[in-house]
Coordinates of C-alpha atoms in Angstrom, one line a residue:
X22 CA -127.1 65.4 123.0
X23 CA -130.0 67.3 124.5
X24 CA -131.6 69.8 122.2
X25 CA -132.1 72.9 124.4
X26 CA -132.1 75.7 121.8
X27 CA -133.7 76.9 118.6
X28 CA -131.1 75.5 116.2
X29 CA -132.1 77.6 113.2
X30 CA -132.1 80.8 115.2
X31 CA -128.7 80.0 116.8
X32 CA -127.2 79.3 113.4
X33 CA -128.7 82.5 112.0
X34 CA -127.0 84.5 114.8
X35 CA -123.6 82.9 113.9
X36 CA -124.0 83.7 110.2
X37 CA -124.7 87.3 111.1
X38 CA -121.3 87.4 112.8
X39 CA -119.0 85.5 110.4
X40 CA -121.1 85.1 107.2
X41 CA -123.0 82.0 105.9
X42 CA -119.9 80.5 104.2
X43 CA -118.0 80.4 107.5
X44 CA -120.6 78.4 109.3
X45 CA -120.5 74.7 108.5
X46 CA -123.7 72.8 109.2
X47 CA -123.7 69.5 107.3
X48 CA -122.2 66.3 108.7
X49 CA -120.0 66.0 105.6
X50 CA -118.5 69.5 105.9
X51 CA -118.0 69.2 109.7
X52 CA -116.4 65.7 109.8
X53 CA -112.8 66.7 109.7
X54 CA -113.4 69.2 112.5
X55 CA -115.2 66.8 114.7
X56 CA -112.9 63.9 114.3
X57 CA -109.4 63.8 115.9
X58 CA -106.3 63.5 113.8
X59 CA -105.6 60.2 115.6
X60 CA -108.1 59.7 118.3
X61 CA -111.7 60.5 119.2
X62 CA -114.8 61.9 117.5
X63 CA -118.2 63.3 118.3
X64 CA -120.9 65.6 116.9
X65 CA -121.4 69.4 116.9
X66 CA -124.3 71.6 116.1
X67 CA -122.0 73.5 113.7
X68 CA -118.5 74.6 113.0
X69 CA -117.7 78.3 113.0
X70 CA -114.7 79.7 111.2
X71 CA -114.2 83.4 112.4
X72 CA -111.6 85.6 110.7
X73 CA -111.1 88.1 113.6
X74 CA -110.7 88.1 117.3
X75 CA -113.8 90.2 117.8
X76 CA -115.8 87.7 115.9
X77 CA -114.7 85.0 118.3
X78 CA -115.8 87.2 121.2
X79 CA -119.2 87.7 119.6
X80 CA -119.6 84.0 119.0
X81 CA -118.7 83.2 122.6
X82 CA -121.4 85.6 123.8
X83 CA -124.0 83.9 121.5
X84 CA -123.0 80.5 122.8
X85 CA -123.3 81.7 126.4
X86 CA -126.7 83.2 125.7
X87 CA -127.9 79.9 124.1
X88 CA -126.3 77.5 126.6
X89 CA -124.0 76.0 124.0
X90 CA -120.6 74.3 124.7
X91 CA -117.6 75.8 123.0
X92 CA -114.6 73.7 121.7
X93 CA -111.8 75.8 120.3
X94 CA -109.4 74.2 117.9
X95 CA -106.7 75.3 115.4
X96 CA -105.0 72.7 113.3
X97 CA -106.6 69.7 115.1
X98 CA -103.3 67.9 115.1
X99 CA -103.5 66.7 118.7
X100 CA -102.7 63.0 119.4
X101 CA -105.2 62.5 122.3
X102 CA -108.4 63.9 120.9
X103 CA -108.4 67.0 122.9
X104 CA -109.6 69.5 120.3
X105 CA -112.8 67.8 119.1
X106 CA -116.0 66.5 120.6
X107 CA -115.7 63.1 122.1
X108 CA -118.7 60.8 122.2
X109 CA -122.4 61.7 122.2
X110 CA -123.2 62.1 125.9
X111 CA -122.9 65.9 126.4
X112 CA -125.8 67.7 128.2
X113 CA -125.7 70.7 125.8
X114 CA -125.1 71.2 122.1
X115 CA -121.5 71.9 121.0
X116 CA -120.1 74.5 118.7
X117 CA -116.6 74.0 117.3
X118 CA -114.7 77.2 116.7
X119 CA -111.9 76.7 114.2
X120 CA -109.4 79.6 114.5
X121 CA -107.0 78.8 111.6
X122 CA -108.1 82.0 109.7
X123 CA -106.8 84.2 112.5
X124 CA -103.1 83.5 112.0
X125 CA -101.4 86.8 112.7
X126 CA -98.0 86.9 114.4
X127 CA -96.6 90.2 115.8
X128 CA -92.9 90.5 116.3
X129 CA -92.0 92.7 119.3
X130 CA -88.8 93.8 121.1
X131 CA -86.6 93.4 118.0
X132 CA -87.6 89.7 117.6
X133 CA -86.9 88.7 121.2
X134 CA -90.6 88.1 121.7
X135 CA -93.7 87.4 119.6
X136 CA -97.5 87.7 120.0
X137 CA -99.2 84.7 118.4
X138 CA -102.9 84.7 117.4
X139 CA -105.1 81.5 117.8
X140 CA -104.5 80.2 114.2
X141 CA -100.8 81.1 113.9
X142 CA -98.5 78.1 113.4
X143 CA -95.0 77.2 114.4
X144 CA -94.0 76.8 110.8
X145 CA -95.0 80.4 110.0
X146 CA -93.2 81.6 113.1
X147 CA -90.0 79.9 112.0
X148 CA -90.2 81.7 108.7
X149 CA -90.9 85.1 110.3
X150 CA -88.1 84.8 112.8
X151 CA -85.4 84.0 110.1
X152 CA -85.0 87.8 109.5
X153 CA -84.2 88.3 113.1
X154 CA -81.8 85.4 113.5
X155 CA -84.1 83.9 116.2
X156 CA -85.9 80.6 116.7
X157 CA -89.2 79.6 118.3
X158 CA -89.5 77.3 121.3
X159 CA -90.2 74.3 119.1
X160 CA -89.1 73.3 115.6
X161 CA -89.4 70.3 113.3
X162 CA -91.9 67.7 114.6
X163 CA -95.1 69.4 115.7
X164 CA -94.3 72.2 113.2
X165 CA -94.4 69.7 110.4
X166 CA -98.1 68.9 110.8
X167 CA -99.1 72.6 111.1
X168 CA -99.4 72.7 114.9
X169 CA -100.5 76.1 116.2
X170 CA -98.5 78.3 118.6
X171 CA -101.5 78.8 120.9
X172 CA -102.2 75.0 120.9
X173 CA -98.7 74.3 122.0
X174 CA -99.1 76.7 125.0
X175 CA -102.5 75.3 125.9
X176 CA -101.0 71.8 126.1
X177 CA -97.6 72.6 127.5
X178 CA -96.3 71.0 124.3
X179 CA -92.7 70.9 123.1
X180 CA -89.7 70.1 125.2
X181 CA -87.7 68.1 122.7
X182 CA -85.3 71.0 122.6
X183 CA -83.2 70.4 125.7
X184 CA -82.3 74.1 126.4
X185 CA -85.8 75.4 126.1
X186 CA -88.3 73.0 127.6
X187 CA -92.1 73.0 127.0
X188 CA -94.1 76.0 125.8
X189 CA -95.0 78.3 128.7
X190 CA -96.1 81.8 129.2
X191 CA -97.7 84.0 131.9
X192 CA -98.6 86.6 129.3
X193 CA -101.8 86.0 127.4
X194 CA -105.2 87.4 126.4
X195 CA -108.2 85.2 126.9
X196 CA -111.9 85.0 127.4
X197 CA -113.5 82.9 130.2
X198 CA -116.9 82.5 131.8
X199 CA -116.7 83.2 135.5
X200 CA -118.6 81.6 138.4
X201 CA -121.4 84.1 137.9
X202 CA -121.9 82.9 134.4
X203 CA -120.5 86.1 132.8
X204 CA -118.2 86.2 129.8
X205 CA -115.1 88.3 130.7
X206 CA -112.0 89.3 128.7
X207 CA -108.7 89.1 130.6
X208 CA -105.8 91.0 129.2
X209 CA -102.6 89.7 130.8
X210 CA -100.7 90.1 127.6
X211 CA -98.6 93.0 128.9
X212 CA -99.7 95.3 126.1
X213 CA -101.9 98.4 126.7
X214 CA -104.7 98.0 124.2
X215 CA -107.5 100.2 125.6
X216 CA -110.6 99.4 127.5
X217 CA -113.4 97.0 126.9
X218 CA -113.4 93.9 124.6
X219 CA -114.2 95.7 121.4
X220 CA -111.4 98.2 121.7
X221 CA -108.9 95.7 123.0
X222 CA -109.5 93.0 120.4
X223 CA -109.7 95.5 117.5
X224 CA -106.5 97.3 118.5
X225 CA -104.6 94.0 118.8
X226 CA -106.0 92.6 115.5
X227 CA -105.0 95.8 113.7
X228 CA -101.6 96.0 115.4
X229 CA -102.8 99.4 116.7
X230 CA -100.4 99.8 119.5
X231 CA -96.9 101.4 119.8
X232 CA -93.7 100.2 121.4
X233 CA -94.6 102.4 124.4
X234 CA -97.7 100.4 124.9
X235 CA -95.7 97.2 125.4
X236 CA -94.9 96.6 129.1
X237 CA -92.4 94.2 130.6
X238 CA -94.0 93.0 133.8
X239 CA -92.3 90.5 136.1
X240 CA -93.9 87.6 134.3
X241 CA -92.4 84.7 132.3
X242 CA -92.8 84.2 128.6
X243 CA -90.8 80.9 128.7
X244 CA -89.7 78.3 131.2
X245 CA -86.6 79.8 132.8
X246 CA -85.9 76.9 135.1
X247 CA -85.9 74.0 132.7
X248 CA -82.2 73.7 132.0
X249 CA -81.5 73.3 135.7
X250 CA -84.4 70.9 136.1
X251 CA -83.3 68.6 133.2
X252 CA -79.7 68.5 134.5
X253 CA -80.8 67.2 137.9
X254 CA -80.2 63.6 137.0
X255 CA -80.6 62.3 140.6
X256 CA -84.2 63.6 141.1
X257 CA -86.9 61.0 141.6
X258 CA -89.4 63.1 139.7
X259 CA -89.7 63.6 135.9
X260 CA -88.2 66.7 134.2
X261 CA -91.5 67.6 132.5
X262 CA -95.1 66.4 132.3
X263 CA -98.5 67.9 131.6
X264 CA -99.8 67.9 135.1
X265 CA -96.7 69.7 136.6
X266 CA -98.2 72.5 138.6
X267 CA -95.2 74.7 138.0
X268 CA -96.3 75.1 134.4
X269 CA -100.0 75.5 134.9
X270 CA -100.9 79.2 134.6
X271 CA -104.0 80.7 132.8
X272 CA -103.4 79.8 129.1
X273 CA -100.4 77.6 129.8
X274 CA -101.7 74.0 130.2
X275 CA -105.4 75.1 130.0
X276 CA -106.4 72.4 127.4
X277 CA -109.1 74.7 126.0
X278 CA -110.8 75.4 129.3
X279 CA -110.6 79.1 128.4
X280 CA -110.7 80.8 125.0
X281 CA -107.1 81.8 124.4
X282 CA -107.0 84.7 121.9
X283 CA -103.3 85.6 122.0
X284 CA -100.1 84.5 123.7
X285 CA -96.8 86.3 124.1
X286 CA -93.7 84.1 124.0
X287 CA -89.9 84.5 124.1
X288 CA -87.8 83.5 121.1
X289 CA -84.2 82.2 121.1
X290 CA -81.0 83.2 119.4
X291 CA -80.2 81.1 116.4
X292 CA -76.9 79.2 116.8
X293 CA -74.0 80.1 114.6
X294 CA -73.1 76.4 114.0
X295 CA -74.8 73.1 114.6
X296 CA -73.7 69.5 114.3
X297 CA -75.6 66.3 114.5
X298 CA -74.0 63.2 115.8
X299 CA -75.5 59.8 115.0
X300 CA -74.9 57.2 117.8
X301 CA -75.4 53.5 117.7
X302 CA -75.1 50.8 120.4
X303 CA -76.6 47.4 121.4
X304 CA -76.9 48.3 125.1
X305 CA -79.5 50.6 126.7
X306 CA -77.1 50.9 129.7
X307 CA -74.6 52.6 127.4
X308 CA -77.1 55.2 126.3
X309 CA -78.2 55.7 129.9
X310 CA -74.6 56.2 131.1
X311 CA -74.0 58.7 128.3
X312 CA -77.2 60.6 129.1
X313 CA -76.2 61.0 132.8
X314 CA -72.6 62.1 132.0
X315 CA -73.7 64.6 129.3
X316 CA -76.3 66.2 131.5
X317 CA -74.2 66.4 134.6
X318 CA -70.7 67.2 133.2
X319 CA -71.1 69.0 129.9
X320 CA -70.6 72.8 130.0
X321 CA -72.9 73.1 127.0
X322 CA -76.3 71.4 126.9
X323 CA -77.2 69.6 123.7
X324 CA -79.8 71.1 121.4
X325 CA -81.7 67.8 121.3
X326 CA -81.3 64.1 121.7
X327 CA -83.7 61.8 119.9
X328 CA -83.8 58.1 120.6
X329 CA -85.3 55.3 118.5
X330 CA -85.1 51.5 118.5
X331 CA -84.2 49.5 115.4
X332 CA -87.8 48.4 115.1
X333 CA -88.8 52.1 114.8
X334 CA -86.1 52.6 112.2
X335 CA -87.6 49.8 110.1
X336 CA -91.2 50.8 110.6
X337 CA -90.6 54.4 109.7
X338 CA -88.6 53.4 106.7
X339 CA -91.5 51.3 105.4
X340 CA -94.6 53.0 106.6
X341 CA -93.6 56.7 106.8
X342 CA -91.7 57.1 103.6
X343 CA -94.4 59.1 101.9
X344 CA -94.5 61.7 104.7
X345 CA -90.7 61.8 104.8
X346 CA -90.4 62.3 101.1
X347 CA -93.0 65.1 101.0
X348 CA -91.2 67.0 103.8
X349 CA -87.8 66.4 102.3
X350 CA -88.7 67.3 98.8
X351 CA -91.5 69.9 99.2
X352 CA -91.0 71.3 102.7
X353 CA -93.1 71.0 105.9
X354 CA -95.7 73.5 104.6
X355 CA -97.2 70.7 102.4
X356 CA -97.9 68.4 105.2
X357 CA -101.2 70.0 106.4
X358 CA -102.3 70.0 102.7
X359 CA -101.4 66.3 102.5
X360 CA -103.4 65.5 105.6
X361 CA -106.4 67.5 104.3
X362 CA -106.2 65.6 101.0
X363 CA -106.1 62.3 102.9
X364 CA -109.2 63.2 104.9
X365 CA -111.1 64.1 101.8
X366 CA -110.1 61.0 100.0
X367 CA -111.2 58.8 102.9
X368 CA -114.5 60.7 103.3
X369 CA -115.3 60.1 99.6
X370 CA -114.1 56.5 99.7
X371 CA -116.5 55.8 102.6
X372 CA -119.4 56.4 100.3
X373 CA -118.4 53.5 98.1
X374 CA -118.6 50.1 99.7
X375 CA -116.3 48.6 97.1
X376 CA -113.4 50.7 98.4
X377 CA -111.6 49.6 101.6
X378 CA -111.4 51.7 104.8
X379 CA -108.4 54.1 105.0
X380 CA -108.2 54.1 101.3
X381 CA -105.8 57.0 101.2
X382 CA -103.3 55.1 103.4
X383 CA -103.4 52.2 101.0
X384 CA -102.7 54.4 98.0
X385 CA -99.9 56.2 99.7
X386 CA -98.4 52.9 100.9
X387 CA -98.5 51.5 97.4
X388 CA -96.4 54.4 96.0
X389 CA -94.1 54.2 99.1
X390 CA -93.3 50.6 98.3
X391 CA -92.1 51.5 94.8
X392 CA -90.2 54.6 95.8
X393 CA -86.4 54.1 96.1
X394 CA -84.6 54.0 99.4
X395 CA -84.6 57.5 100.9
X396 CA -82.1 56.9 103.8
X397 CA -78.3 57.6 103.8
X398 CA -75.9 54.8 103.5
X399 CA -74.2 55.3 106.9
X400 CA -77.6 55.3 108.7
X401 CA -78.4 52.0 106.9
X402 CA -75.1 50.5 108.1
X403 CA -75.8 51.6 111.7
X404 CA -79.3 50.0 111.4
X405 CA -77.7 46.7 110.6
X406 CA -75.1 46.9 113.3
X407 CA -76.9 48.5 116.2
X408 CA -80.3 48.0 118.0
X409 CA -80.4 51.4 119.6
X410 CA -80.0 54.7 117.8
X411 CA -79.5 58.2 119.3
X412 CA -79.4 61.4 117.2
X413 CA -77.7 64.1 119.3
X414 CA -77.5 67.7 118.0
X415 CA -75.0 70.2 119.5
X416 CA -74.4 73.8 118.7
X417 CA -71.5 76.3 118.7
X418 CA -68.9 75.6 121.5
X419 CA -70.8 72.4 122.4
X420 CA -69.8 70.7 119.1
X421 CA -66.1 70.2 120.0
X422 CA -67.0 69.3 123.6
X423 CA -69.3 66.5 122.3
X424 CA -66.8 65.3 119.7
X425 CA -64.0 64.8 122.2
X426 CA -66.4 63.1 124.6
X427 CA -67.8 60.7 122.0
X428 CA -64.3 59.8 120.7
X429 CA -63.1 59.0 124.2
X430 CA -66.3 57.2 125.3
X431 CA -66.5 54.8 122.4
X432 CA -62.8 54.0 122.6
X433 CA -63.7 52.5 125.9
X434 CA -67.3 51.3 125.5
X435 CA -69.4 49.3 123.0
X436 CA -71.0 51.2 120.1
X437 CA -69.9 53.9 117.7
X438 CA -70.8 57.3 116.3
X439 CA -70.4 59.4 113.2
X440 CA -70.7 63.1 112.5
X441 CA -73.5 63.7 110.0
X442 CA -73.1 65.7 106.9
X443 CA -75.7 68.5 106.5
X444 CA -77.9 66.1 104.3
X445 CA -77.5 63.2 106.7
X446 CA -78.4 65.4 109.6
X447 CA -81.6 66.6 108.0
X448 CA -82.6 63.0 107.1
X449 CA -81.7 61.6 110.5
X450 CA -83.8 64.1 112.4
X451 CA -86.7 63.8 109.9
X452 CA -86.6 60.0 110.1
X453 CA -87.1 60.2 113.8
X454 CA -90.0 62.7 113.6
X455 CA -92.1 60.7 111.1
X456 CA -92.1 57.6 113.4
X457 CA -95.3 58.6 115.0
X458 CA -97.2 57.8 111.8
X459 CA -95.9 54.3 111.6
X460 CA -98.4 52.5 113.8
X461 CA -101.5 54.2 112.4
X462 CA -100.4 53.3 108.9
X463 CA -99.6 49.7 109.8
X464 CA -103.0 49.4 111.5
X465 CA -104.8 51.0 108.6
X466 CA -103.4 48.5 106.2
X467 CA -103.7 45.4 108.5
X468 CA -106.8 46.3 110.5
X469 CA -108.6 43.1 109.6
X470 CA -105.8 41.0 111.0
X471 CA -104.9 42.9 114.2
X472 CA -106.7 44.5 117.2
X473 CA -106.5 48.2 118.2
X474 CA -103.9 50.9 118.6
X475 CA -102.5 52.1 121.9
X476 CA -99.9 54.8 122.6
X477 CA -98.3 55.7 125.9
X478 CA -96.6 59.1 126.5
X479 CA -94.5 58.5 129.6
X480 CA -92.2 60.9 131.6
X481 CA -89.8 58.8 133.6
X482 CA -88.1 60.0 136.8
X483 CA -84.8 61.8 136.0
X484 CA -82.9 59.2 138.1
X485 CA -84.4 56.2 136.4
X486 CA -81.7 53.9 134.9
X487 CA -83.9 51.1 133.6
X488 CA -85.5 53.5 131.0
X489 CA -86.1 51.0 128.3
X490 CA -89.4 49.0 128.6
X491 CA -89.0 45.2 128.8
X492 CA -92.4 43.5 128.9
X493 CA -93.1 40.1 130.6
X494 CA -93.7 37.4 128.0
X495 CA -97.5 37.1 128.8
X496 CA -97.9 40.8 127.9
X497 CA -95.5 40.8 125.0
X498 CA -97.5 38.0 123.4
X499 CA -100.5 40.3 123.3
X500 CA -98.8 42.8 121.0
X501 CA -98.4 42.6 117.2
X502 CA -96.1 45.7 116.9
X503 CA -94.4 47.9 119.5
X504 CA -92.3 50.9 118.7
X505 CA -90.1 52.7 121.3
X506 CA -88.8 56.2 120.7
X507 CA -88.5 59.5 122.6
X508 CA -86.5 62.4 124.0
X509 CA -83.9 60.6 126.0
X510 CA -82.3 63.5 127.8
X511 CA -85.5 64.5 129.5
X512 CA -86.7 60.9 129.8
X513 CA -89.9 61.5 127.9
X514 CA -90.6 58.2 126.1
X515 CA -93.3 57.3 123.5
X516 CA -94.5 53.8 123.3
X517 CA -96.7 52.9 120.4
X518 CA -98.4 49.6 120.1
X519 CA -100.6 47.6 117.7
X520 CA -102.3 44.8 119.8
X521 CA -103.3 41.4 118.5
X522 CA -106.9 40.7 117.5
X523 CA -109.2 40.2 120.5
X524 CA -107.0 42.0 123.0
X525 CA -108.8 44.5 125.3
X526 CA -106.8 47.7 124.6
X527 CA -108.2 49.7 127.6
X528 CA -107.5 46.8 130.0
X529 CA -104.0 46.4 128.7
X530 CA -103.3 50.1 128.9
X531 CA -104.4 50.3 132.5
X532 CA -102.1 47.3 133.3
X533 CA -99.1 49.0 131.7
X534 CA -99.8 52.3 133.3
X535 CA -99.9 50.7 136.8
X536 CA -96.4 49.5 136.3
X537 CA -95.3 53.1 135.6
X538 CA -97.2 54.4 138.6
X539 CA -95.1 52.2 140.8
X540 CA -91.9 53.6 139.2
X541 CA -92.9 57.3 139.9
X542 CA -93.5 58.1 136.2
X543 CA -96.0 60.7 135.1
X544 CA -98.3 60.6 132.0
X545 CA -99.0 62.1 129.7
X546 CA -95.7 63.8 129.3
X547 CA -96.3 66.2 126.4
X548 CA -99.4 65.3 124.4
X549 CA -101.8 66.3 127.2
X550 CA -104.7 64.3 128.6
X551 CA -107.2 64.9 125.8
X552 CA -109.8 62.2 126.1
X553 CA -107.3 59.4 126.3
X554 CA -105.9 60.0 129.8
X555 CA -107.4 60.9 133.1
X556 CA -106.6 64.3 134.6
X557 CA -105.1 63.9 138.0
X558 CA -106.7 65.9 140.9
X559 CA -104.3 68.9 140.6
X560 CA -104.9 69.2 136.9
X561 CA -108.7 68.7 137.3
X562 CA -108.9 71.4 139.9
X563 CA -106.9 73.8 137.6
X564 CA -109.5 73.2 134.9
X565 CA -112.4 73.8 137.3
X566 CA -110.8 77.1 138.5
X567 CA -110.5 78.3 134.9
X568 CA -113.9 77.2 133.8
X569 CA -116.3 77.0 136.8
X570 CA -119.4 76.5 134.7
X571 CA -117.8 73.8 132.5
X572 CA -118.6 75.6 129.3
X573 CA -115.3 75.1 127.4
X574 CA -114.2 71.7 126.2
X575 CA -116.0 69.7 128.9
X576 CA -115.0 66.1 129.6
X577 CA -111.3 66.7 129.0
X578 CA -109.2 64.3 130.9
X579 CA -112.1 62.1 131.8
X580 CA -113.8 64.9 133.8
X581 CA -117.5 65.7 133.9
X582 CA -119.2 66.8 130.7
X583 CA -122.1 68.3 132.6
X584 CA -122.7 72.0 133.3
X585 CA -121.2 73.2 136.6
X586 CA -119.3 69.9 136.8
X587 CA -122.2 67.9 138.1

């Protein structure tokens, strides 16, 4: 990092804006903000924690005046390291702005839409919408780890819910640095808030606007074409992926290349009834056939359809039990607290050479091993009988349609299904969504005996029939653990691997991705490029258009970290 500024003067200016307690300066205090939840880390000159939108604006101006890079982050729960510094080869100092204190959510249009501030979370939104009988675009999964609403939009996240698709909006409020090097505020929120940054940001922060100030321009606040897109089972392109130009618009898909201060999103009516069906089979062709028939012939689309392999079932049962139990017994709101506790325990343990790395994981695994079995009896029976598991949720009129179809289908084909009780449904869905923690836990406990971690986030073409990965023996022999799971209806699959000791992870990843290139797949599908994937030309050009001076989150997607994209 090149020191180009008077550090003490810069920090003093930040403290004038947010107060000294809200500027973190020591390596110890900044560590959890500069290290990704799963991937990547780097250094920053400081971490600022503003409590108002206007404070963010003032901080951005100070950074511009001092030639300092800005990385905006909320919960820092991204899987590809896109919300922290990455490496130590930037040409300017970095300031991390953590927005979690700015967590307002404004309900508008009788709950049909919301305005989410930078630190507002999906979990908070779910709770607020209960009184309106409405749902957000994404529910359990990302919401469990405290993911932010704005972060979801910036990364086109979500999409597990078949009727809704990824987070998308054309209505947002953001700051950017234009090609002349001037900080500008762009109000495309569709709400009249006055003139000038101070007035606009203050009025929004204080909810100082009336219903008459809310406009309804011809702009989208959700993806209105996704249902048709996911039903097109004969298309040779994926249903959704991060570099899809159709979903790149200002805040949507920006990956932090602008400072997003608020987004306006549609909400969805809560279903009157829901029913989860648990399916098991020993044939991937069976699931592929069902997927095509349901998407092309059903009148009512499923709510979701989550696939996982038997190996995933076993790994999640063993290595994710603690996360499962916390959510099941205490609720999703405790997960961010749990992760914060883990980080603090590991930071303290690193100071004592007698304690092993990832000490928190070892403690939690110890208690998991003595905790009784947490999974329902019928799920355990299906684990023993079937290699492939599919958890399909239907709502309202779609419940009977699905029941009749499954009964007829399994009368003629291999496999079976059962209709989950309310408790079984909750545990089946939760079991699927804690799987992502299995490989990191396995690696943490066995890191002396194994190589590195690798994860692929793949969007297969909608017409792909060979959707399940079968590796050649020479590749399979390089892998210690492989877990396959994903959102089968939209063909977005997650492949998590722990490789054997001595294996070059980067070389192996490139080899696997080449095979998916030949099949017309896209990647990443929903976790965004972060610092783990390369941004394809269309995505890279989108970033350059948003941030011509390369002042926000430089280096994302393997792009240049240099000012003006040199």
